[in-house]
Backbone as CSV, one residue per row, in Angstrom:
resi,resn,N_x,N_y,N_z,CA_x,CA_y,CA_z,C_x,C_y,C_z
1,MET,0.844,-1.176,0.000,0.000,0.000,0.000,0.897,1.250,0.000
2,ASN,0.497,2.265,-0.713,1.306,3.469,-0.871,0.717,4.620,-0.049
3,THR,0.625,4.437,1.265,0.038,5.467,2.111,1.128,6.219,2.860
4,VAL,0.785,7.439,3.244,1.724,8.232,4.020,1.610,7.850,5.488
5,GLU,2.617,8.217,6.232,2.690,7.836,7.635,2.607,9.048,8.544
6,PRO,2.239,8.812,9.813,2.346,9.903,10.791,3.819,10.105,11.151
7,ILE,4.109,11.242,11.679,5.457,11.512,12.199,5.423,11.072,13.654
8,ARG,6.026,9.941,13.940,5.887,9.304,15.243,6.817,9.882,16.309
9,LYS,8.028,10.178,15.938,9.012,10.638,16.925,8.937,12.156,17.095
10,ILE,8.928,12.582,18.347,8.889,14.013,18.649,10.117,14.716,18.074
11,CYS,11.253,14.064,18.109,12.468,14.679,17.557,12.338,14.881,16.048
12,ASP,11.665,13.954,15.348,11.422,14.122,13.912,10.424,15.246,13.651
13,LEU,9.440,15.333,14.518,8.442,16.399,14.402,9.111,17.769,14.535
14,LYS,9.986,17.888,15.521,10.718,19.145,15.724,11.660,19.433,14.556
15,LYS,12.308,18.400,14.069,13.237,18.550,12.944,12.498,19.051,11.695
16,LEU,11.342,18.456,11.419,10.555,18.876,10.258,10.027,20.299,10.453
17,LYS,9.576,20.585,11.650,9.077,21.942,11.959,10.184,22.971,11.745
18,ASN,11.374,22.686,12.214,12.501,23.609,12.028,12.868,23.764,10.563
19,THR,12.811,22.685,9.809,13.115,22.744,8.381,12.080,23.596,7.650
20,ILE,10.815,23.412,7.976,9.747,24.187,7.336,9.821,25.657,7.737
21,SER,10.135,25.928,8.990,10.140,27.316,9.467,11.215,28.165,8.802
22,LEU,12.179,27.532,8.162,13.203,28.283,7.431,12.617,28.967,6.199
23,ASN,11.490,28.454,5.710,10.899,28.986,4.485,10.084,30.253,4.737
24,ASN,8.948,30.123,5.415,8.133,31.301,5.720,7.071,30.988,6.759
25,ASN,6.434,32.030,7.262,5.423,31.885,8.313,4.189,31.125,7.838
26,ARG,3.828,31.294,6.576,2.657,30.599,6.038,2.833,29.089,6.146
27,ASP,3.971,28.595,5.689,4.210,27.156,5.660,4.230,26.552,7.060
28,ILE,4.845,27.245,7.982,4.910,26.703,9.344,3.541,26.745,10.012
29,LEU,2.731,27.761,9.690,1.389,27.819,10.272,0.504,26.697,9.722
30,ILE,0.626,26.386,8.458,-0.119,25.256,7.891,0.287,23.965,8.612
31,PHE,1.575,23.786,8.806,2.092,22.611,9.506,1.526,22.546,10.937
32,ILE,1.567,23.664,11.637,1.078,23.709,13.019,-0.428,23.468,13.084
33,PHE,-1.188,24.031,12.133,-2.627,23.759,12.070,-2.864,22.257,11.905
34,GLY,-2.131,21.648,10.986,-2.327,20.235,10.698,-2.065,19.334,11.883
35,ILE,-0.992,19.595,12.605,-0.648,18.700,13.723,-1.388,19.046,15.008
36,ASN,-2.020,20.217,15.078,-2.767,20.596,16.279,-4.278,20.444,16.149
37,PHE,-4.808,20.531,14.925,-6.253,20.427,14.728,-6.680,19.086,14.151
38,GLY,-5.762,18.375,13.491,-6.110,17.087,12.909,-7.091,17.193,11.753
39,LEU,-7.071,18.315,11.068,-7.970,18.515,9.929,-7.316,18.029,8.642
40,ARG,-8.147,17.705,7.668,-7.640,17.410,6.333,-7.082,18.698,5.746
41,ILE,-6.101,18.571,4.866,-5.484,19.751,4.267,-6.510,20.567,3.488
42,SER,-7.488,19.910,2.880,-8.523,20.633,2.129,-9.330,21.552,3.047
43,ASP,-9.554,21.141,4.290,-10.288,21.977,5.245,-9.431,23.117,5.767
44,ILE,-8.139,22.874,5.925,-7.222,23.932,6.364,-7.114,25.003,5.288
45,LEU,-6.957,24.586,4.046,-6.773,25.540,2.950,-8.058,26.289,2.605
46,ALA,-9.195,25.782,3.029,-10.477,26.451,2.771,-10.738,27.603,3.748
47,LEU,-9.905,27.723,4.781,-10.119,28.766,5.789,-9.850,30.156,5.222
48,ASP,-10.655,31.098,5.683,-10.426,32.512,5.390,-9.907,33.179,6.654
49,VAL,-9.382,34.365,6.514,-8.838,35.107,7.653,-9.908,35.266,8.734
50,LYS,-11.144,35.604,8.334,-12.230,35.823,9.301,-12.557,34.585,10.135
51,ASP,-12.180,33.402,9.641,-12.457,32.160,10.366,-11.583,31.990,11.605
52,VAL,-10.429,32.677,11.633,-9.493,32.474,12.739,-9.085,33.760,13.463
53,LYS,-9.209,34.886,12.800,-8.745,36.149,13.375,-9.588,36.528,14.594
54,ASN,-8.909,36.693,15.738,-9.546,37.063,17.005,-10.629,36.079,17.446
55,LYS,-10.442,34.830,17.150,-11.418,33.787,17.504,-10.842,32.883,18.590
56,THR,-11.743,32.283,19.351,-11.333,31.290,20.337,-11.680,29.876,19.859
57,PHE,-12.583,29.799,18.884,-12.965,28.519,18.300,-12.900,28.598,16.785
58,LEU,-12.624,27.476,16.192,-12.631,27.328,14.753,-13.903,26.554,14.413
59,TYR,-14.745,27.136,13.581,-15.974,26.476,13.141,-15.799,26.135,11.667
60,ILE,-15.893,24.862,11.362,-15.748,24.462,9.960,-16.835,23.456,9.585
61,ARG,-17.035,23.336,8.300,-17.847,22.268,7.740,-16.886,21.453,6.892
62,GLU,-16.654,20.216,7.292,-15.697,19.375,6.582,-16.120,19.175,5.134
63,LYS,-15.172,19.375,4.236,-15.469,19.210,2.808,-15.852,17.772,2.478
64,LYS,-15.133,16.814,3.037,-15.343,15.409,2.681,-16.660,14.865,3.224
65,THR,-16.951,15.161,4.500,-18.126,14.563,5.145,-19.329,15.494,5.205
66,GLY,-19.088,16.798,5.093,-20.177,17.766,5.236,-20.558,18.017,6.686
67,LYS,-19.858,17.370,7.608,-20.172,17.531,9.035,-19.540,18.799,9.585
68,HIS,-20.228,19.368,10.575,-19.744,20.591,11.211,-18.850,20.244,12.398
69,LYS,-17.823,21.052,12.588,-16.895,20.856,13.700,-16.667,22.182,14.403
70,LYS,-16.522,22.101,15.695,-16.151,23.239,16.539,-14.883,22.830,17.268
71,ILE,-13.787,23.556,16.994,-12.489,23.190,17.549,-11.922,24.389,18.307
72,PRO,-11.566,24.199,19.576,-10.940,25.309,20.303,-9.553,25.630,19.740
73,ILE,-9.248,26.910,19.665,-7.922,27.347,19.221,-7.070,27.474,20.478
74,ASN,-6.054,26.634,20.589,-5.273,26.596,21.825,-4.393,27.834,22.003
75,SER,-3.913,28.004,23.215,-3.155,29.208,23.586,-1.830,29.341,22.835
76,LYS,-1.295,28.247,22.353,-0.052,28.300,21.580,-0.311,28.862,20.175
77,LEU,-1.478,28.546,19.627,-1.800,28.976,18.274,-2.307,30.417,18.180
78,LYS,-2.999,30.880,19.211,-3.605,32.222,19.149,-2.617,33.324,18.790
79,PRO,-1.459,33.430,19.460,-0.527,34.501,19.090,0.039,34.340,17.678
80,LEU,0.244,33.098,17.241,0.733,32.863,15.875,-0.300,33.325,14.844
81,ILE,-1.564,33.012,15.124,-2.649,33.421,14.227,-2.787,34.939,14.224
82,ASN,-2.749,35.546,15.418,-2.883,37.006,15.500,-1.783,37.719,14.723
83,GLU,-0.573,37.230,14.839,0.549,37.835,14.114,0.394,37.626,12.607
84,PHE,-0.009,36.437,12.219,-0.146,36.100,10.797,-1.275,36.879,10.119
85,THR,-2.327,37.210,10.885,-3.503,37.873,10.298,-3.563,39.372,10.596
86,LYS,-2.562,39.884,11.265,-2.587,41.273,11.751,-2.981,42.293,10.678
87,TYR,-2.404,42.235,9.526,-2.653,43.234,8.477,-3.451,42.661,7.312
88,ARG,-4.199,41.619,7.575,-4.920,40.927,6.510,-6.402,41.280,6.531
89,GLU,-7.014,41.245,5.366,-8.449,41.493,5.222,-9.229,40.242,5.625
90,ASP,-10.372,40.439,6.273,-11.174,39.317,6.760,-11.637,38.362,5.666
91,ASP,-11.939,38.880,4.490,-12.531,38.035,3.453,-11.517,37.341,2.539
92,GLU,-10.228,37.497,2.812,-9.250,36.830,1.954,-8.905,35.441,2.493
93,PRO,-8.458,34.562,1.594,-8.038,33.227,2.045,-6.917,33.348,3.076
94,LEU,-6.952,32.487,4.080,-5.927,32.519,5.124,-4.557,32.176,4.539
95,PHE,-4.522,31.170,3.687,-3.252,30.732,3.122,-3.224,31.020,1.624
96,LEU,-2.372,31.980,1.268,-2.266,32.431,-0.115,-1.027,31.851,-0.783
97,SER,-1.169,31.603,-2.085,-0.008,31.203,-2.871,0.824,32.454,-3.132
98,ARG,1.973,32.267,-3.728,2.813,33.437,-4.033,2.167,34.328,-5.084
99,PHE,1.135,33.805,-5.778,0.405,34.592,-6.773,-0.855,35.223,-6.181
100,LYS,-0.977,35.140,-4.842,-2.093,35.736,-4.087,-3.432,35.041,-4.329
101,ASN,-3.380,33.773,-4.736,-4.580,32.939,-4.851,-4.636,32.035,-3.630
102,ARG,-5.784,31.392,-3.445,-5.884,30.404,-2.374,-4.883,29.293,-2.660
103,MET,-4.127,28.932,-1.664,-3.126,27.890,-1.818,-3.805,26.552,-2.129
104,GLU,-3.127,25.719,-2.909,-3.678,24.420,-3.283,-2.928,23.300,-2.577
105,ARG,-3.584,22.171,-2.461,-3.017,21.028,-1.735,-1.728,20.519,-2.372
106,THR,-1.609,20.603,-3.689,-0.383,20.136,-4.337,0.818,20.978,-3.913
107,GLN,0.589,22.246,-3.703,1.668,23.118,-3.240,2.088,22.732,-1.818
108,CYS,1.105,22.427,-0.978,1.411,21.976,0.390,2.172,20.661,0.363
109,TYR,1.762,19.764,-0.527,2.449,18.484,-0.641,3.918,18.706,-1.001
110,ARG,4.169,19.567,-1.979,5.551,19.828,-2.404,6.384,20.403,-1.257
111,ILE,5.797,21.287,-0.486,6.497,21.902,0.654,6.864,20.836,1.683
112,LEU,5.897,19.992,2.042,6.147,18.935,3.028,7.138,17.897,2.508
113,LYS,6.993,17.522,1.267,7.890,16.525,0.677,9.324,17.040,0.656
114,LYS,9.496,18.280,0.211,10.826,18.887,0.158,11.438,18.970,1.558
115,ALA,10.642,19.425,2.530,11.139,19.548,3.904,11.485,18.182,4.494
116,SER,10.686,17.157,4.175,10.977,15.827,4.724,12.261,15.261,4.122
117,ILE,12.531,15.554,2.874,13.789,15.117,2.243,14.962,15.860,2.872
118,GLU,14.806,17.179,3.048,15.858,17.983,3.675,16.125,17.540,5.111
119,ALA,15.069,17.084,5.794,15.215,16.611,7.172,15.776,15.189,7.234
120,GLY,15.884,14.531,6.078,16.472,13.197,6.025,15.520,12.065,6.349
121,PHE,14.217,12.283,6.208,13.246,11.234,6.501,13.252,10.192,5.405
122,GLU,13.119,8.934,5.801,13.044,7.847,4.835,11.624,7.328,4.680
123,TYR,10.731,7.698,5.578,9.361,7.222,5.458,8.519,8.199,4.649
124,LYS,7.353,7.735,4.214,6.501,8.510,3.302,5.748,9.611,4.039
125,ILE,5.959,10.840,3.580,5.308,12.005,4.166,4.490,12.702,3.091
126,GLY,3.297,13.121,3.455,2.436,13.887,2.568,1.546,14.786,3.395
127,THR,0.606,15.432,2.747,-0.265,16.355,3.486,-1.092,15.612,4.532
128,HIS,-1.460,14.373,4.246,-2.268,13.613,5.203,-1.456,13.183,6.426
129,SER,-0.135,13.257,6.322,0.719,12.932,7.471,0.430,13.863,8.647
130,LEU,0.038,15.093,8.359,-0.245,16.051,9.437,-1.424,15.569,10.273
131,ARG,-2.496,15.179,9.617,-3.695,14.681,10.310,-3.374,13.387,11.057
132,LYS,-2.625,12.503,10.411,-2.249,11.246,11.057,-1.320,11.488,12.249
133,THR,-0.449,12.484,12.139,0.444,12.827,13.249,-0.356,13.314,14.445
134,PHE,-1.330,14.169,14.192,-2.228,14.612,15.266,-2.847,13.394,15.947
135,GLY,-3.411,12.498,15.146,-4.078,11.324,15.705,-3.139,10.419,16.477
136,TYR,-1.974,10.194,15.941,-0.996,9.321,16.581,-0.609,9.863,17.963
137,HIS,-0.263,11.131,18.018,0.183,11.710,19.286,-0.973,11.945,20.258
138,HIS,-2.160,12.219,19.728,-3.346,12.343,20.581,-3.611,11.004,21.262
139,TYR,-3.527,9.926,20.494,-3.747,8.599,21.053,-2.669,8.249,22.079
140,LYS,-1.417,8.526,21.753,-0.322,8.216,22.674,-0.465,8.989,23.989
141,LYS,-0.980,10.204,23.914,-1.108,11.025,25.124,-2.332,10.635,25.959
142,PHE,-3.480,10.458,25.313,-4.730,10.256,26.047,-5.217,8.808,26.085
143,LYS,-4.708,7.941,25.199,-5.105,6.521,25.125,-6.625,6.345,25.005
144,ASP,-7.286,7.308,24.361,-8.731,7.247,24.209,-9.066,7.138,22.723
145,ILE,-9.147,5.911,22.237,-9.381,5.685,20.812,-10.807,6.061,20.414
146,VAL,-11.753,5.950,21.325,-13.143,6.303,21.004,-13.272,7.812,20.783
147,LEU,-12.614,8.600,21.626,-12.627,10.054,21.431,-11.983,10.413,20.092
148,LEU,-10.861,9.808,19.794,-10.171,10.080,18.534,-11.018,9.634,17.338
149,GLN,-11.709,8.523,17.489,-12.627,8.057,16.448,-13.687,9.126,16.177
150,LYS,-14.217,9.735,17.220,-15.225,10.793,17.071,-14.630,12.043,16.427
151,ILE,-13.419,12.402,16.827,-12.748,13.575,16.240,-12.574,13.375,14.737
152,PHE,-12.184,12.184,14.331,-11.935,11.894,12.921,-13.195,11.489,12.150
153,ASN,-14.306,11.290,12.857,-15.547,10.823,12.232,-15.362,9.467,11.552
154,HIS,-14.608,8.582,12.198,-14.442,7.230,11.683,-15.574,6.351,12.213
155,SER,-15.857,5.282,11.494,-16.970,4.421,11.875,-16.627,3.404,12.965
156,SER,-15.329,3.162,13.194,-14.965,2.212,14.245,-13.580,2.531,14.809
157,PRO,-13.326,2.100,16.048,-12.004,2.291,16.629,-10.917,1.560,15.835
158,HIS,-11.260,0.415,15.264,-10.298,-0.362,14.465,-9.782,0.468,13.287
159,ILE,-10.675,1.157,12.610,-10.289,2.003,11.477,-9.353,3.110,11.939
160,THR,-9.661,3.704,13.077,-8.834,4.795,13.605,-7.441,4.300,13.968
161,LEU,-7.349,3.156,14.622,-6.042,2.594,14.981,-5.199,2.305,13.748
162,ARG,-5.819,1.723,12.739,-5.104,1.442,11.495,-4.688,2.745,10.813
163,TYR,-5.575,3.707,10.805,-5.337,4.995,10.152,-4.120,5.721,10.726
164,ILE,-3.975,5.707,12.054,-2.868,6.435,12.689,-1.600,5.594,12.829
165,GLY,-1.639,4.381,12.333,-0.434,3.558,12.304,-0.142,2.795,13.575
166,ILE,-1.077,2.750,14.493,-0.840,2.038,15.758,-0.769,0.532,15.519
167,GLU,-1.631,0.009,14.669,-1.600,-1.430,14.399,-0.243,-1.860,13.854
168,GLN,0.288,-1.094,12.915,1.586,-1.440,12.333,2.687,-1.375,13.392
169,ASP,2.628,-0.361,14.262,3.599,-0.265,15.358,3.552,-1.509,16.237
170,GLU,2.332,-1.951,16.565,2.179,-3.109,17.433,2.673,-4.388,16.748
171,ILE,2.422,-4.509,15.475,2.896,-5.681,14.722,4.420,-5.722,14.716
172,GLU,5.031,-4.597,14.402,6.495,-4.533,14.376,7.090,-4.806,15.757
173,GLU,6.458,-4.260,16.784,6.952,-4.493,18.155,6.866,-5.969,18.520
174,SER,5.770,-6.631,18.122,5.631,-8.066,18.448,6.696,-8.887,17.733
175,TYR,6.997,-8.541,16.480,8.074,-9.241,15.775,9.424,-8.994,16.444
176,ASN,9.669,-7.761,16.821,10.949,-7.421,17.452,11.123,-8.083,18.814
177,ASN,10.031,-8.334,19.516,10.126,-8.922,20.848,9.890,-10.434,20.854
178,PHE,9.610,-11.010,19.714,9.387,-12.442,19.617,10.638,-13.104,19.059
179,ILE,11.382,-13.703,19.971,12.634,-14.355,19.575,12.608,-15.770,20.150
180,LEU,12.766,-16.749,19.280,12.772,-18.160,19.736,14.192,-18.671,19.792
């Protein structure tokens, strides 16, 4: 299967974040949104300035499912958002391309792919890695797969575990610890 993976190690997460932050504030904010909100890249790129500027909650309607979500904007993100939107018009897209159009997912993919190569990653990284990274670390911290299933709108905990790569981790660990 040719799927992307979550960024499992905190040191890799920091390394990728540092690599991306060398480029510009837009790219690092997209990265931070992805790993803190667990949204699909299409939902992140659909945001306008008015959706986040001076807000305590993010209200979205997921493009894929059509379901509504209310997500608190944490204290770490608020100052980054305020700085990023300080001189911006409310009705413009939050994330603009260099041509001042709404940024597209392929551009985000190229940014993440380039940064992951520069960071020396050997595993597959893509835009969906951000959402999977959120899920992986949320699960590791809270151990509540049912809550994560609800956040992701998955139909079962099994799907969520497979999605965030926990099943593969457990399989590899069992092989590594099974020695006859």
